[in-house]
C-alpha atoms as one frame of an Amber mdcrd trajectory, in Angstrom:
protein
  -8.693  23.397   7.069  -5.558  22.004   8.757  -2.553  24.303   9.129  -0.392
  21.700   7.480  -0.856  18.570   5.435  -0.514  15.501   7.827   2.603  13.228
   7.365   3.810  10.186   8.950   6.340  12.274  10.701   4.144  14.791  12.141
   1.612  11.961  13.038   4.436  10.182  15.027   5.729  13.442  16.611   2.203
  14.396  17.792   1.588  10.773  19.080   5.025  11.196  20.889   3.840  14.498
  22.504   0.345  12.988  23.587   2.162   9.998  24.994   4.723  12.231  27.007
   1.802  14.543  28.208  -0.005  11.430  29.656   3.060   9.700  30.960   4.064
  13.056  32.761   0.522  13.127  34.530   1.094   9.609  35.776  -0.887   7.476
  33.351  -0.091   4.240  32.031  -0.632   4.584  28.380  -1.505   2.178  25.630
  -1.244   3.077  22.024  -2.969   1.026  19.513  -1.936   0.570  15.999  -4.419
   1.402  13.277  -6.668  -1.599  11.897  -6.263  -2.784   8.169  -8.158  -0.774
   5.498  -9.923  -2.997   3.219  -9.267  -6.690   3.189  -6.218  -7.117   0.890
  -3.085  -7.243   2.947  -0.653  -5.901   0.168  -2.914  -3.077  -1.045  -1.546
   0.352  -1.014  -4.023   1.401   1.712  -2.486  -1.483   3.861   0.989  -0.746
   2.982   0.251   2.591   4.321  -1.579   1.548   7.454   1.460  -0.592   8.141
   3.585   2.404   8.223   1.406   4.042  10.551   1.347   1.009  12.844   5.234
   1.082  12.720   5.169   4.566  14.067   2.803   3.751  16.705   5.163   0.948
  17.846   8.193   2.839  17.879   6.514   5.744  20.018   5.143   3.135  22.417
   8.535   1.384  22.779  10.194   4.749  23.348   7.692   4.956  26.305   9.422
   2.126  28.261   7.458   0.701  31.260   4.923   3.450  30.958   3.662   2.696
  27.672   2.223  -0.436  26.002   1.825  -1.306  22.229  -1.459  -3.023  21.293
  -1.044  -4.560  17.797  -4.220  -4.079  16.113  -2.994  -3.633  12.874  -0.829
  -6.922  13.148  -3.869  -8.912  14.428  -6.301  -7.719  11.780  -3.703  -8.244
   9.093  -3.425 -11.782  10.173  -7.059 -12.512  10.024  -7.225 -11.213   6.526
  -7.919 -13.887   3.767  -4.873 -15.199   1.943  -6.689 -14.532  -1.338  -9.578
 -12.939  -2.683 -10.280  -9.878  -0.075 -11.912  -6.716  -1.068  -9.465  -3.743
  -1.513 -10.324  -0.428   0.062 -12.187   1.875  -2.062 -13.702   5.097  -0.722
 -16.852   5.019  -2.805 -17.534   1.412  -1.940 -16.598   1.908   1.737 -19.368
   4.783   1.651 -21.904   2.636   0.033 -21.410  -0.039   2.501 -21.363   2.215
   5.360 -24.770   3.773   4.273 -26.416   0.307   3.716 -24.786  -0.855   7.208
 -26.751   1.958   8.890 -29.873   0.724   7.249 -29.389  -2.909   7.807 -28.592
  -2.365  11.459 -30.859   0.521  12.503 -33.945   0.297  10.446 -34.046  -3.532
   9.577 -32.530  -4.467  12.873 -30.129  -7.052  11.260 -27.250  -8.696  13.123
 -23.810  -7.219  12.400 -22.191 -10.721  12.107 -24.696 -11.641   9.543 -24.407
  -8.645   7.462 -20.581  -9.088   7.445 -20.941 -12.753   6.525 -23.261 -11.745
   3.645 -20.692  -9.433   2.558 -18.030 -11.843   2.471 -15.797  -9.615   4.711
 -13.683 -11.428   7.250 -12.252  -8.447   9.464 -14.447  -5.290   8.637 -18.115
  -4.711   8.025 -17.565  -1.864   5.537 -13.850  -2.195   4.512 -12.952   0.414
   7.500 -14.766  -0.504  10.813 -14.160  -3.711  12.591 -16.604  -6.467  12.575
 -17.601  -8.268  15.743 -14.554 -10.842  15.927 -11.954  -8.043  15.297 -13.745
  -5.763  17.780 -13.692  -8.511  20.472  -9.986  -8.991  19.543  -9.383  -5.130
  20.147 -11.593  -5.345  23.482  -9.458  -8.221  24.715  -6.346  -6.416  24.189
  -7.625  -3.313  25.988  -8.786  -5.541  28.844  -5.431  -7.317  29.130  -3.578
  -3.900  29.146  -6.135  -2.644  31.877  -5.624  -5.608  34.040  -1.823  -5.386
  33.839  -1.427  -1.906  34.111   0.274  -0.369  37.509  -2.363   0.889  39.601
  -1.853   4.480  41.005  -3.543   6.070  43.958  -5.171   8.833  41.722  -6.868
   6.428  39.504  -9.929   4.039  40.572  -9.354   0.344  40.433 -11.762  -1.654
  38.581 -12.077  -5.327  38.736 -12.415  -6.812  35.051 -14.077 -10.125  34.383
 -13.651 -11.952  31.159 -17.488 -12.200  30.800 -18.158  -8.574  29.996 -15.221
  -6.560  29.154 -17.011  -4.159  27.159 -19.278  -3.003  29.748 -16.612  -2.870
  32.535 -14.173  -0.938  29.998 -17.161   1.631  29.507 -17.278   1.844  33.210
 -13.562   2.469  33.459 -13.818   5.193  30.987 -16.581   6.761  32.488 -14.537
   6.619  35.986 -11.393   8.140  34.529
């Protein structure tokens, strides 16, 4: 049980404290906004996600040169269909997630094929990013890593455009 009910304000304050701790340790910080929930931009879930994205952006901007904002919400929102998307529903998400596990791990099906068959454009189950959106996030992170100031305490890894996921995993393991 949580000590208090989470609010947008406590989220923003906690994020600010995390940013300050990391910056004080000499880290370059990237804060990523949450992705869309479901695939209807004006839904209640995405209106709330937009509020959290705004909080992440504010905290990143307050961090100055030591902090970058990676606009995942804005980019995934821009990729949503103009009409006809599927709204977030917890029961539908759970069903899609369970069948996703079966499709991927038991039937060895391709994630992009599953996403296409479900008529989803950004997510694979109304929550988790599909291949294109995941690549969009990987590109934002790779760009941040390339542009971050190098400090003598952190290892410097050269990133290539060909395999950012592998090299980002190596970076995470090195740090």
